[in-house]
XYZ file of C-alpha atoms in Angstrom:
700
model
C 0.271 -0.157 0.206
C 2.558 2.735 -1.095
C 3.292 5.155 -3.587
C 5.317 7.821 -5.062
C 4.456 10.723 -7.159
C 5.912 10.758 -11.323
C 8.974 12.614 -12.064
C 10.468 11.828 -8.840
C 14.003 10.021 -7.782
C 14.047 7.322 -5.541
C 17.349 5.461 -4.210
C 16.809 1.798 -5.350
C 19.828 -0.161 -4.301
C 19.728 -3.671 -4.233
C 21.243 -4.925 -0.753
C 24.777 -6.747 -1.183
C 24.262 -10.255 0.789
C 27.058 -12.320 -1.042
C 26.691 -15.854 0.548
C 29.256 -18.337 -0.689
C 27.323 -20.726 -2.851
C 30.693 -21.803 -4.772
C 29.858 -19.938 -7.644
C 33.270 -18.817 -9.571
C 34.913 -18.673 -12.815
C 33.269 -17.844 -16.146
C 29.541 -19.032 -14.944
C 29.793 -16.817 -11.402
C 30.699 -13.920 -14.112
C 27.880 -14.445 -16.548
C 25.244 -15.174 -13.616
C 26.327 -11.607 -12.177
C 26.247 -10.024 -15.248
C 22.760 -11.413 -15.522
C 21.707 -10.241 -12.253
C 23.015 -6.598 -12.755
C 21.107 -6.656 -16.134
C 17.839 -7.783 -14.355
C 18.213 -5.553 -11.418
C 18.341 -2.583 -13.900
C 15.133 -3.975 -15.869
C 13.589 -3.930 -12.390
C 14.741 -0.823 -10.885
C 13.320 1.057 -13.980
C 10.155 -0.585 -13.550
C 9.537 -0.456 -10.097
C 10.666 3.330 -9.777
C 7.048 4.881 -10.412
C 5.549 2.466 -7.461
C 8.207 3.641 -4.717
C 7.726 6.342 -1.744
C 10.234 9.220 -1.341
C 13.376 7.692 0.328
C 11.893 3.905 0.205
C 14.955 1.855 -1.140
C 14.711 -1.716 -2.716
C 16.922 -3.841 -0.459
C 16.704 -7.457 -2.558
C 14.524 -8.925 -5.179
C 14.297 -12.636 -6.199
C 12.047 -14.216 -9.253
C 9.594 -16.730 -7.809
C 5.860 -17.981 -8.228
C 3.068 -17.366 -5.821
C 1.829 -20.413 -4.041
C -1.074 -21.531 -1.931
C -4.019 -19.573 -3.950
C -5.285 -20.169 -7.262
C -4.182 -19.469 -9.927
C -0.463 -19.307 -8.637
C 1.544 -16.874 -10.268
C 4.709 -16.220 -11.239
C 6.500 -12.531 -10.491
C 9.527 -11.015 -8.320
C 9.838 -11.157 -4.335
C 10.926 -7.589 -3.403
C 12.061 -5.911 0.279
C 12.048 -2.393 0.573
C 12.539 -0.887 3.993
C 9.065 -0.291 4.329
C 7.160 -3.385 3.041
C 7.499 -6.748 1.203
C 5.646 -6.745 -1.855
C 5.172 -10.066 -4.606
C 4.988 -8.540 -8.090
C 3.011 -10.917 -10.533
C 4.582 -10.850 -13.836
C 2.875 -7.944 -16.100
C 1.158 -6.218 -13.484
C 2.315 -2.395 -12.247
C 0.483 -0.184 -9.578
C -2.717 1.684 -10.652
C -2.309 5.226 -11.075
C -5.972 5.914 -9.838
C -5.305 3.774 -6.527
C -1.705 4.783 -5.523
C -1.984 2.803 -2.308
C -3.763 -0.282 -3.447
C -2.188 -3.771 -3.501
C -3.073 -6.936 -2.284
C 0.525 -7.904 -2.270
C 2.175 -5.810 0.218
C 3.053 -6.884 3.451
C 4.175 -4.030 5.646
C 7.189 -4.582 7.832
C 4.877 -3.997 10.838
C 2.635 -6.425 9.882
C 4.551 -9.445 9.532
C 4.029 -11.707 12.658
C 6.285 -14.862 11.370
C 8.854 -15.421 8.611
C 9.780 -18.992 7.822
C 12.259 -20.557 5.434
C 11.831 -24.014 3.526
C 13.986 -26.434 2.249
C 12.774 -29.015 1.316
C 9.788 -30.680 2.895
C 11.096 -31.351 6.294
C 13.821 -28.474 6.623
C 11.664 -25.580 8.250
C 13.568 -22.649 10.335
C 11.619 -20.019 12.006
C 13.381 -16.776 11.115
C 14.009 -14.498 13.888
C 16.358 -10.951 14.227
C 19.873 -11.652 14.872
C 19.761 -15.449 13.767
C 21.595 -16.747 10.546
C 19.831 -18.514 7.778
C 21.026 -22.055 8.004
C 20.536 -22.696 4.037
C 19.091 -21.334 0.841
C 15.356 -21.524 1.160
C 13.289 -22.975 -1.710
C 10.306 -20.861 -0.271
C 9.562 -18.196 2.393
C 6.574 -18.030 4.350
C 5.291 -14.640 5.299
C 3.023 -14.842 8.163
C 0.999 -11.299 8.700
C -0.615 -10.333 12.118
C -3.781 -9.818 10.264
C -3.650 -13.295 9.139
C -2.701 -13.292 5.641
C -0.252 -15.455 4.512
C 2.242 -14.673 1.257
C 4.300 -18.340 0.384
C 6.555 -17.836 -2.557
C 8.706 -20.523 -3.745
C 12.028 -19.479 -6.062
C 13.059 -20.531 -8.914
C 15.266 -22.794 -9.685
C 14.610 -24.527 -6.246
C 16.308 -21.595 -4.148
C 19.780 -22.174 -6.148
C 19.720 -18.249 -7.380
C 21.735 -16.141 -5.198
C 18.816 -13.823 -4.697
C 16.655 -16.251 -2.853
C 19.379 -16.062 0.150
C 19.556 -12.081 -0.393
C 15.987 -11.221 -0.476
C 15.502 -13.572 2.925
C 18.439 -12.063 5.056
C 16.954 -8.327 3.707
C 13.547 -9.016 5.029
C 14.939 -10.259 8.396
C 16.921 -7.371 8.681
C 14.679 -4.727 7.578
C 11.991 -6.232 9.820
C 14.040 -5.953 13.128
C 14.733 -2.277 12.088
C 11.383 -1.572 11.559
C 10.248 -3.196 14.945
C 13.163 -0.325 16.511
C 11.234 2.730 14.655
C 8.128 3.278 16.789
C 7.259 6.296 14.692
C 5.423 6.763 11.471
C 4.930 9.232 9.537
C 1.990 8.593 7.034
C 1.777 9.390 3.756
C 1.468 13.521 2.829
C -1.950 14.100 0.764
C 0.293 16.045 -1.535
C 2.101 12.708 -2.478
C -1.046 11.248 -3.747
C -1.570 13.823 -6.416
C -4.171 15.593 -4.349
C -3.836 19.298 -3.461
C -3.971 19.981 0.176
C -6.858 22.538 -0.239
C -9.259 20.699 -2.653
C -9.576 17.011 -1.426
C -12.268 16.937 1.230
C -12.236 14.209 4.345
C -14.939 11.614 3.084
C -16.147 11.840 6.629
C -15.864 14.967 9.304
C -12.485 14.106 11.173
C -13.821 15.759 14.702
C -10.707 18.019 14.380
C -12.552 21.219 14.255
C -15.298 22.983 16.676
C -17.716 22.982 13.165
C -17.214 19.181 13.244
C -18.442 18.627 16.321
C -21.245 21.440 16.340
C -22.613 19.471 13.339
C -22.519 16.171 14.516
C -24.230 17.515 17.860
C -26.983 18.923 16.180
C -27.020 16.029 13.900
C -27.887 13.856 16.697
C -30.501 16.421 18.266
C -28.724 16.523 21.622
C -30.171 20.084 22.672
C -28.942 20.001 26.249
C -25.268 19.896 25.182
C -22.807 22.331 23.815
C -19.142 22.161 22.257
C -16.609 22.643 25.042
C -13.547 24.432 24.090
C -11.596 23.835 27.673
C -9.060 21.378 26.081
C -8.167 23.107 22.864
C -4.449 23.528 23.564
C -4.698 20.154 25.053
C -3.607 21.321 28.786
C -6.553 19.467 30.273
C -6.157 16.076 28.948
C -3.762 14.997 26.067
C -5.663 11.876 25.355
C -8.760 13.504 25.145
C -9.916 15.490 21.508
C -9.418 19.168 21.144
C -13.623 19.249 21.630
C -16.190 17.418 23.184
C -19.735 17.766 24.468
C -20.747 18.653 27.888
C -23.926 19.656 29.765
C -25.231 23.458 28.201
C -25.487 24.862 31.809
C -21.663 23.717 32.813
C -18.819 26.537 32.524
C -15.691 25.556 31.089
C -14.106 26.687 34.062
C -16.298 24.482 35.980
C -15.353 21.292 33.206
C -11.687 21.866 33.909
C -11.906 21.674 37.827
C -14.346 18.388 37.596
C -11.806 16.432 34.926
C -9.071 16.997 37.794
C -11.003 14.353 39.678
C -10.720 11.763 37.150
C -8.145 9.341 35.806
C -6.070 11.144 33.224
C -7.982 13.833 33.161
C -10.944 11.866 31.404
C -14.287 13.178 33.145
C -17.657 12.786 31.940
C -18.722 13.774 28.361
C -21.255 12.879 25.941
C -20.567 10.020 23.773
C -23.994 9.866 21.863
C -27.689 11.121 22.282
C -30.500 8.715 21.961
C -33.366 10.456 19.855
C -35.634 9.214 22.600
C -34.006 11.322 25.046
C -31.464 9.214 26.851
C -28.019 10.367 27.101
C -24.932 8.071 26.711
C -21.914 9.050 28.448
C -18.310 7.902 28.972
C -15.730 8.615 31.506
C -12.289 7.665 33.740
C -12.287 6.239 37.291
C -12.520 8.336 39.826
C -9.604 9.682 41.371
C -10.207 9.310 44.830
C -6.803 10.658 46.129
C -8.178 14.180 45.142
C -9.883 16.227 47.388
C -12.796 18.069 45.794
C -14.412 20.951 47.101
C -18.096 21.132 47.046
C -18.896 23.343 43.923
C -16.570 20.845 42.125
C -18.711 17.681 43.463
C -21.693 19.129 42.255
C -20.322 20.173 39.146
C -19.313 16.500 38.777
C -22.799 15.148 40.005
C -24.437 17.645 37.354
C -22.556 16.457 34.810
C -23.140 12.814 35.247
C -26.902 13.346 35.659
C -26.714 15.497 32.452
C -30.376 17.053 33.859
C -32.069 13.566 34.268
C -33.397 12.202 37.365
C -32.424 8.497 36.584
C -28.707 7.694 36.111
C -27.012 4.346 35.805
C -23.300 3.662 36.252
C -22.221 1.000 34.316
C -19.239 -0.464 35.511
C -17.509 -1.109 31.787
C -14.846 -3.794 32.836
C -17.404 -6.348 34.718
C -17.585 -9.429 33.110
C -15.305 -8.641 30.412
C -11.913 -10.021 29.681
C -8.641 -7.728 30.842
C -6.373 -6.581 28.429
C -4.113 -9.406 28.753
C -6.863 -12.247 28.346
C -7.601 -10.518 25.081
C -4.352 -10.132 23.791
C -3.477 -13.729 24.854
C -6.928 -15.264 23.069
C -5.808 -13.211 19.879
C -2.075 -15.217 19.860
C -3.685 -18.367 20.322
C -6.380 -17.750 17.865
C -3.784 -16.594 15.221
C -1.553 -19.865 16.046
C -4.402 -22.034 15.421
C -5.154 -20.931 12.273
C -1.446 -21.156 10.803
C -1.413 -23.633 7.821
C 1.054 -26.005 9.634
C -1.209 -25.846 12.897
C -0.366 -28.722 15.668
C -4.262 -28.859 16.240
C -5.645 -32.154 14.997
C -8.303 -31.543 12.572
C -10.888 -33.719 15.053
C -10.030 -31.455 17.878
C -9.895 -28.273 15.883
C -13.144 -27.170 17.589
C -12.267 -27.830 21.096
C -8.752 -25.854 20.107
C -11.067 -22.797 18.867
C -13.230 -23.047 22.244
C -9.957 -23.100 24.551
C -8.549 -19.628 22.596
C -11.368 -17.927 24.196
C -11.781 -15.556 21.502
C -15.541 -16.373 20.938
C -16.056 -16.370 24.590
C -15.056 -12.923 24.761
C -17.014 -11.744 21.673
C -19.772 -13.167 22.852
C -19.363 -11.116 26.675
C -19.139 -7.689 24.781
C -22.550 -8.568 22.820
C -24.152 -9.302 25.587
C -23.141 -6.296 27.705
C -23.693 -4.151 24.839
C -27.027 -5.785 24.409
C -27.894 -4.654 28.034
C -26.589 -1.555 28.054
C -28.960 -0.963 24.636
C -31.992 -1.517 26.892
C -31.004 0.791 29.397
C -30.638 3.212 26.487
C -33.958 2.701 24.927
C -36.415 1.437 27.624
C -36.282 4.737 30.058
C -34.940 8.270 29.558
C -32.261 8.862 31.458
C -28.662 9.056 31.778
C -26.033 5.896 31.477
C -22.124 7.040 32.455
C -20.019 3.835 30.878
C -17.101 4.299 33.304
C -13.652 2.251 32.978
C -10.259 3.637 34.772
C -8.628 4.263 31.426
C -11.429 5.288 29.387
C -9.851 4.116 26.131
C -10.562 0.980 25.446
C -14.077 -1.033 26.393
C -16.102 1.955 26.927
C -15.164 3.026 23.451
C -15.988 -1.008 22.299
C -19.618 -1.085 24.176
C -20.395 2.910 23.207
C -19.928 1.748 19.666
C -21.931 -1.321 19.884
C -24.485 0.253 21.404
C -24.914 2.879 18.844
C -25.070 0.399 16.232
C -27.487 -1.829 18.191
C -29.631 1.082 18.623
C -29.261 3.571 15.872
C -29.904 2.737 12.274
C -28.124 5.436 11.088
C -24.803 4.145 12.537
C -25.309 0.718 10.480
C -25.088 3.115 7.320
C -21.348 2.797 5.597
C -20.807 6.841 6.214
C -22.671 6.677 9.770
C -20.672 3.666 10.591
C -17.053 5.131 9.993
C -18.122 8.274 11.694
C -18.757 6.005 14.620
C -15.355 4.875 14.686
C -13.732 8.319 13.846
C -15.532 9.812 17.028
C -15.549 6.806 19.566
C -12.324 5.412 18.597
C -9.862 7.965 16.973
C -11.098 11.221 18.281
C -11.514 9.754 21.898
C -8.103 8.415 21.983
C -7.971 4.973 21.978
C -4.131 4.000 21.864
C -4.036 2.206 18.507
C -0.211 1.868 17.933
C 0.386 0.583 21.671
C -2.699 -1.734 21.546
C -1.844 -3.230 18.090
C 1.803 -3.745 19.322
C 3.550 -1.294 16.851
C 5.567 -0.064 19.365
C 6.264 -3.204 21.013
C 5.156 -1.847 24.299
C 3.692 -4.868 26.815
C 0.312 -3.126 26.641
C -0.373 -4.657 23.328
C -4.149 -5.733 23.337
C -6.247 -6.052 20.293
C -9.132 -4.477 21.617
C -10.229 -2.522 18.543
C -10.127 -5.734 16.262
C -12.216 -7.680 18.863
C -14.711 -5.134 18.174
C -14.512 -5.618 14.144
C -15.413 -9.250 14.949
C -18.084 -8.098 17.119
C -19.698 -5.899 13.912
C -19.239 -8.766 11.522
C -21.562 -10.971 14.160
C -24.179 -8.460 13.633
C -23.931 -8.314 10.525
C -24.286 -12.559 10.038
C -27.472 -11.612 12.386
C -28.990 -8.854 10.892
C -27.642 -9.173 7.159
C -30.819 -6.527 5.969
C -29.972 -3.846 8.795
C -26.542 -2.783 7.569
C -25.519 -0.925 4.159
C -21.719 -2.165 4.713
C -20.480 -5.520 3.952
C -18.127 -8.258 5.128
C -15.680 -6.761 2.502
C -15.626 -3.636 4.320
C -14.897 -4.700 7.868
C -12.060 -6.786 6.198
C -10.433 -3.859 4.609
C -11.068 -2.002 7.830
C -9.276 -4.793 9.971
C -6.465 -5.053 7.814
C -5.938 -1.499 7.821
C -5.372 -1.492 11.590
C -1.801 -2.493 10.867
C -0.796 -0.714 7.726
C 1.191 2.506 8.428
C -0.008 4.862 5.478
C -2.051 7.248 7.284
C -2.351 8.614 10.461
C -5.293 7.556 11.666
C -4.197 4.235 13.525
C -0.566 5.504 13.787
C -0.800 7.189 16.968
C -1.889 6.399 20.806
C -3.495 10.100 21.547
C -5.159 12.988 19.143
C -2.591 15.236 20.516
C 0.322 12.962 18.947
C -1.753 12.488 16.075
C -2.190 16.308 15.820
C 1.326 17.411 16.309
C 2.715 14.655 13.627
C 0.367 16.496 11.050
C 1.300 19.622 11.879
C -2.199 21.040 12.736
C -0.696 23.064 16.249
C 2.903 23.737 15.707
C 2.326 27.289 17.693
C 0.571 25.834 20.676
C 2.856 25.103 23.861
C 4.846 21.955 23.801
C 3.054 19.669 26.155
C 5.301 16.632 27.533
C 3.950 13.266 27.311
C 6.356 10.240 28.260
C 7.478 7.911 25.442
C 7.101 10.288 22.786
C 9.505 11.579 20.635
C 9.415 14.697 18.424
C 9.448 14.126 14.777
C 11.536 15.949 12.742
C 9.996 18.924 10.675
C 8.853 18.527 7.388
C 8.115 14.846 7.577
C 4.476 15.713 8.631
C 1.514 13.975 7.014
C -1.647 16.260 5.735
C -4.274 15.774 8.354
C -6.847 15.709 5.628
C -5.620 12.108 4.405
C -6.949 9.495 6.649
C -7.861 5.986 6.524
C -11.536 6.675 5.097
C -9.961 7.654 2.077
C -10.895 4.140 0.350
C -10.330 5.270 -3.255
C -6.487 5.591 -2.782
C -6.192 2.328 -1.738
C -8.661 0.382 -3.267
C -10.052 0.545 -7.146
C -13.869 1.503 -8.195
C -14.893 -2.205 -8.092
C -13.335 -3.108 -4.694
C -15.243 -0.316 -3.056
C -18.300 -1.434 -4.779
C -18.123 -4.527 -2.944
C -17.815 -2.557 0.533
C -21.818 -2.298 0.262
C -24.390 -4.936 1.265
C -26.680 -5.716 -1.856
C -29.195 -7.338 1.131
C -29.158 -3.838 2.872
C -32.955 -2.803 3.133
C -33.287 0.986 2.159
C -36.388 1.264 3.929
C -34.489 1.027 7.311
C -33.092 4.503 6.597
C -32.766 6.691 10.079
C -34.942 9.393 9.057
C -38.088 7.352 8.393
C -37.617 4.951 11.323
C -37.143 6.900 14.889
C -38.735 9.973 15.341
C -37.028 13.405 16.538
C -39.242 13.790 19.655
C -39.268 11.351 22.398
C -41.429 8.156 21.358
C -44.053 6.743 23.524
C -42.200 3.650 24.599
C -39.908 5.859 26.670
C -40.622 7.068 29.871
C -38.986 8.611 32.436
C -37.198 6.883 35.406
C -38.116 7.089 39.048
C -37.194 10.504 40.536
C -33.779 11.590 41.616
C -32.612 7.500 41.075
C -28.848 6.187 40.938
C -28.241 2.826 39.678
C -25.036 0.856 39.149
C -25.532 -1.963 36.466
C -23.735 -4.723 37.435
C -23.488 -8.862 36.513
C -27.086 -7.627 34.717
C -28.751 -6.571 37.218
C -29.322 -3.092 38.415
C -28.481 -2.217 42.251
C -29.445 1.113 43.829
C -26.901 3.430 44.804
C -26.864 6.395 47.605
C -24.804 8.639 45.632
C -23.125 9.161 42.764
C -19.689 10.543 43.751
C -17.143 8.490 45.967
C -16.098 11.617 48.075
C -19.700 11.953 49.915
C -20.346 9.781 52.628
C -18.677 6.419 51.793
C -16.574 5.469 48.785
C -18.576 4.819 45.432
C -18.048 0.940 44.173
C -16.818 2.140 41.196
C -13.819 3.788 43.295
C -12.454 0.508 44.388
C -11.046 -2.461 41.991
C -13.932 -4.305 40.506
C -12.882 -7.543 41.911
C -13.783 -6.244 45.531
C -17.310 -5.447 44.339
C -20.236 -7.171 46.225
C -21.696 -9.078 43.694
C -25.419 -9.631 43.384
C -26.053 -13.019 41.614
C -26.562 -13.258 38.015
C -30.059 -12.484 36.907
C -32.201 -15.254 35.558
C -34.398 -12.975 33.535
C -32.926 -11.035 30.650
C -32.385 -6.936 31.294
C -34.875 -6.902 28.271
C -37.433 -8.622 30.785
C -37.029 -6.795 33.509
C -37.205 -3.509 31.956
C -40.005 -4.086 29.682
C -41.775 -6.870 31.448
C -45.433 -6.188 32.346
C -48.167 -8.279 33.825
C -49.070 -11.183 31.608
C -52.816 -10.156 31.548
C -51.041 -7.293 29.644
C -49.647 -8.993 26.798
C -46.137 -8.924 25.785
C -44.368 -5.395 25.446
C -42.839 -5.236 21.970
C -39.185 -4.135 21.262
C -38.668 -0.168 20.636
C -38.267 0.532 16.832
C -34.723 0.269 15.478
C -33.157 -2.176 18.438
C -31.441 -5.047 17.513
C -31.017 -7.552 20.145
C -28.567 -10.208 18.975
C -28.185 -13.805 19.923
C -24.975 -14.780 21.737
C -25.477 -18.125 22.869
C -23.633 -21.374 21.423
C -23.396 -21.219 17.879
C -24.872 -18.137 17.218
C -21.198 -16.805 17.730
C -19.291 -18.105 14.749
C -15.772 -17.753 13.450
C -15.011 -15.505 10.938
C -13.564 -17.493 8.658
C -12.854 -15.222 5.633
C -10.680 -13.554 8.221
C -8.894 -15.617 10.129
C -8.655 -18.606 7.472
C -7.261 -16.733 4.800
C -4.006 -18.217 5.242
C -5.632 -21.663 4.635
C -7.398 -21.508 1.129
C -9.099 -24.687 1.293
C -11.514 -22.984 4.120
C -12.557 -19.984 1.767
C -14.257 -22.476 -0.709
C -17.638 -22.815 -0.352
C -17.910 -18.783 1.220
C -20.320 -16.203 -0.207
C -18.758 -14.620 -3.204
C -19.420 -11.081 -4.560
C -20.442 -11.380 -7.853
C -22.174 -12.919 -9.939
C -19.850 -15.230 -11.668
C -18.237 -15.761 -8.030
C -21.511 -17.085 -7.269
C -21.917 -19.161 -10.219
C -18.447 -20.909 -9.601
C -19.203 -21.280 -5.596
C -22.897 -22.886 -6.885
C -20.683 -25.472 -9.050
C -18.680 -26.394 -6.104
C -21.634 -27.044 -3.631
C -23.201 -29.197 -6.574
C -20.318 -30.937 -6.878
C -20.128 -31.612 -3.332
C -23.684 -32.589 -2.733
C -23.136 -35.190 -5.653
C -20.237 -36.872 -4.000
C -22.100 -36.421 -0.527
C -25.607 -38.124 -1.760
C -25.902 -41.899 -0.933
C -26.568 -43.922 -3.594
C -30.024 -44.622 -4.487
C -31.833 -47.844 -5.811
C -33.448 -47.423 -9.340
C -36.700 -47.892 -8.157
C -36.029 -44.768 -5.868
C -35.044 -42.666 -9.072
C -38.567 -41.766 -9.779
C -39.547 -40.538 -6.669
C -39.095 -37.042 -5.863
C -35.995 -35.902 -3.323
C -36.109 -32.637 -1.056
C -33.046 -31.128 -1.020
C -33.216 -30.387 2.416
C -33.458 -33.960 3.137
C -30.638 -34.733 1.429
C -28.541 -31.767 2.607
C -29.572 -32.844 6.217
C -28.618 -36.519 5.345
C -25.103 -35.231 4.154
C -24.897 -33.750 7.443
C-alpha cells in the first residue's frame, strides 16, 4: 500500500548479501552480468511505485503459491514493506496505495524459510540463515499469508539475499516506533482541494454539526481542551451539559483518571444520553462546588442515572491479547491441532467467548438506553478501551443511522480515533507490553451483527475486512498514534501551541508530517472502484433509513425514570446507590477494584424482561423500533472464516462471493460436493421426488 509520485527520484539499491555458494569462474561472471541486467530493468520498472526515501533492498524471482491461480513474479523487499509483483502487473495511478500483494514490515508476525519437505527455520532478528531457502512463508498479523517459491529451487543467490534482507528490515522496523504516514500532496491531490470523506472531528464546527445531527439540545461543544492542557488523550473538543461552564469542566475533570471526565458519547433520539468517563481519582479532595459540577455532568439533567462498570464481566487486556495470539497460532496452515480436535482448540482460545461477552453487555446497555429516559454513564479506569467498544456497539444496536457506511465510519472516528484509543500500543506497533487488539475484537463483534442482521447494515463483510487490515498498515495517521495530541502534532495542526511533555513520545523532525486530511477513510487511494462497490451490502434494506424509523421527538415507549434514582449496573442487574460521587459519605462502588465489589447473583431474567416486563394479562411489550438484540448463545457466535482462515485456502471455498460469476463458481462447487455426499439410491428410487433439504440433512 505504497506509492510515489511521477517525476520523483528514488534511491533503489539492491542489498548486497553475498553468501558463499561456490560460484566462481566464467559461470559466476555470466550469472553476475545477468543479475545486474535484470536489476536495472527491475529498478526502472518499480521507480513509479516507491515512496520518497523508499529503498529496494533485495529481490528474487519466484512463484506465489497456496492460492489459485499460482502467479509468477518477483518478491521484493524494501525498507518499508515486502511485496510480490506478478509478471506484467503494475500499480494503478488511480489507486496509488492499493495492492493486495503488499506486506508492511510492521505487519509481519512470523517469517519462515523452507528447504525440502522437512527443513523449516523460523527466522528471528539476528539469527543466521542455515540454508538457502526454496520457499519463504510470511505470516501477517492480520492472518494473511504470503508463500513464495523461488525459481531454480532456491539455488539463485537472490533467494538468500531477499530472505536476509527481510529479516534485517523487519528488525529495524520494529525499533522505529514512529511512522509519518503519507502526505496528501504525494497522492496527486492539492492540500486544499480534497475534502475528507467524513468529518474528522478536528474542528469545533465538526463537533457542532454532529451535535445538531444527533439532536442533543441540552449539550454544547466545550473548548476547554483546545490546547490539550486538560488531557492529551482527549480530543480538542467534546460535548458537555449546556449549563456547565468551562471553568467547572476544567476543575471537575481533574478528579478523574488521566483527566478524562464525564462527557457525552451519544444522544438517543428518544431522550436518553450515553456518557463515558474515566475512573474516579479518589486521592483528590474536591470542594463542594466541584462535587456539584461532577454530579451535574453525570446526571445531564436526568432524574434517572445508571453507572455502568464497563470492565465487569469483560476480559482484561491481557486476556484479549492471549486469546488473539492463540487464535493466530491455531489458524496457521501448519497448526499442530488435530482436525478432529480443531473446534475444541478454537473454544480453548476463548476469543469467541470474549466476543460473546461484549455483545451481551452491549445488548443490556442498549436496553437501558431505549427503555427509559435516563443518563447512562460508562465508567472505565482508563476510558480508552472497552468504553469505546461498548459505546460503539450500543449505537450500532440502537441507531439505524450508525449502520450506514458513512455513519459507521463517523462512529469509529468519534468513539475510537478522536476519543484517544491507543492504537499504536494496543496493536503492538511499538512492541509495548500493553498490546491488546481491542479494536479488532470490536470489528469481530460488528461482523457477528452483520451475520445475524444482514438486511440492517449498509456495509458488507468486505468493508469490515478492509477496516481490519487497515489497522496495521502504516500509510495514514488514523491508526498510527495513541492520542489525538500526538496525531495532531505529527500532522502539524498546532505547531504554534505550547509544547506538552508526554512520556515515551519522541518529537518527529520538521518537514516529515502528513496532511491531516488524509485518513484511512480515503478508500479510493487504496482500493479500486470495483473493490469499493463490494463495500456495499447488496442485501441492505433501504427502508431502514434513519429519518423514517425514529422520530426526533420522544417516542411513546420511553418513560422518565423514578425521581432522583441512582443505579449501578453490574452482572446483568441494577443495584440502587445512595450517591453518584465517591467523595461523599462513603466511597462509591466504582472507586475500588471491581474484583472486590459485592456482586449480586446474575439474574435469570434478561434485562429486556426486567425493563419491559409487564403483567401477563397485559400481553407482551414489543421492542422499540430500530433496536437490535443479537443472539450470543452457543453456535450463534461464529468464527470469521474469511478473515482468520485466509492463510488456509481450503477453508475459503464455499464462502459467499461478491460477484455473479463468483456465486456461479461456488454453486458449481457446492453441487459437486452434493453429488459426492448424496447416498446412492436404488433404481426404483429414481422416480421419487427427493427433497433437497433431506439430502442436505443426510449429508450432515
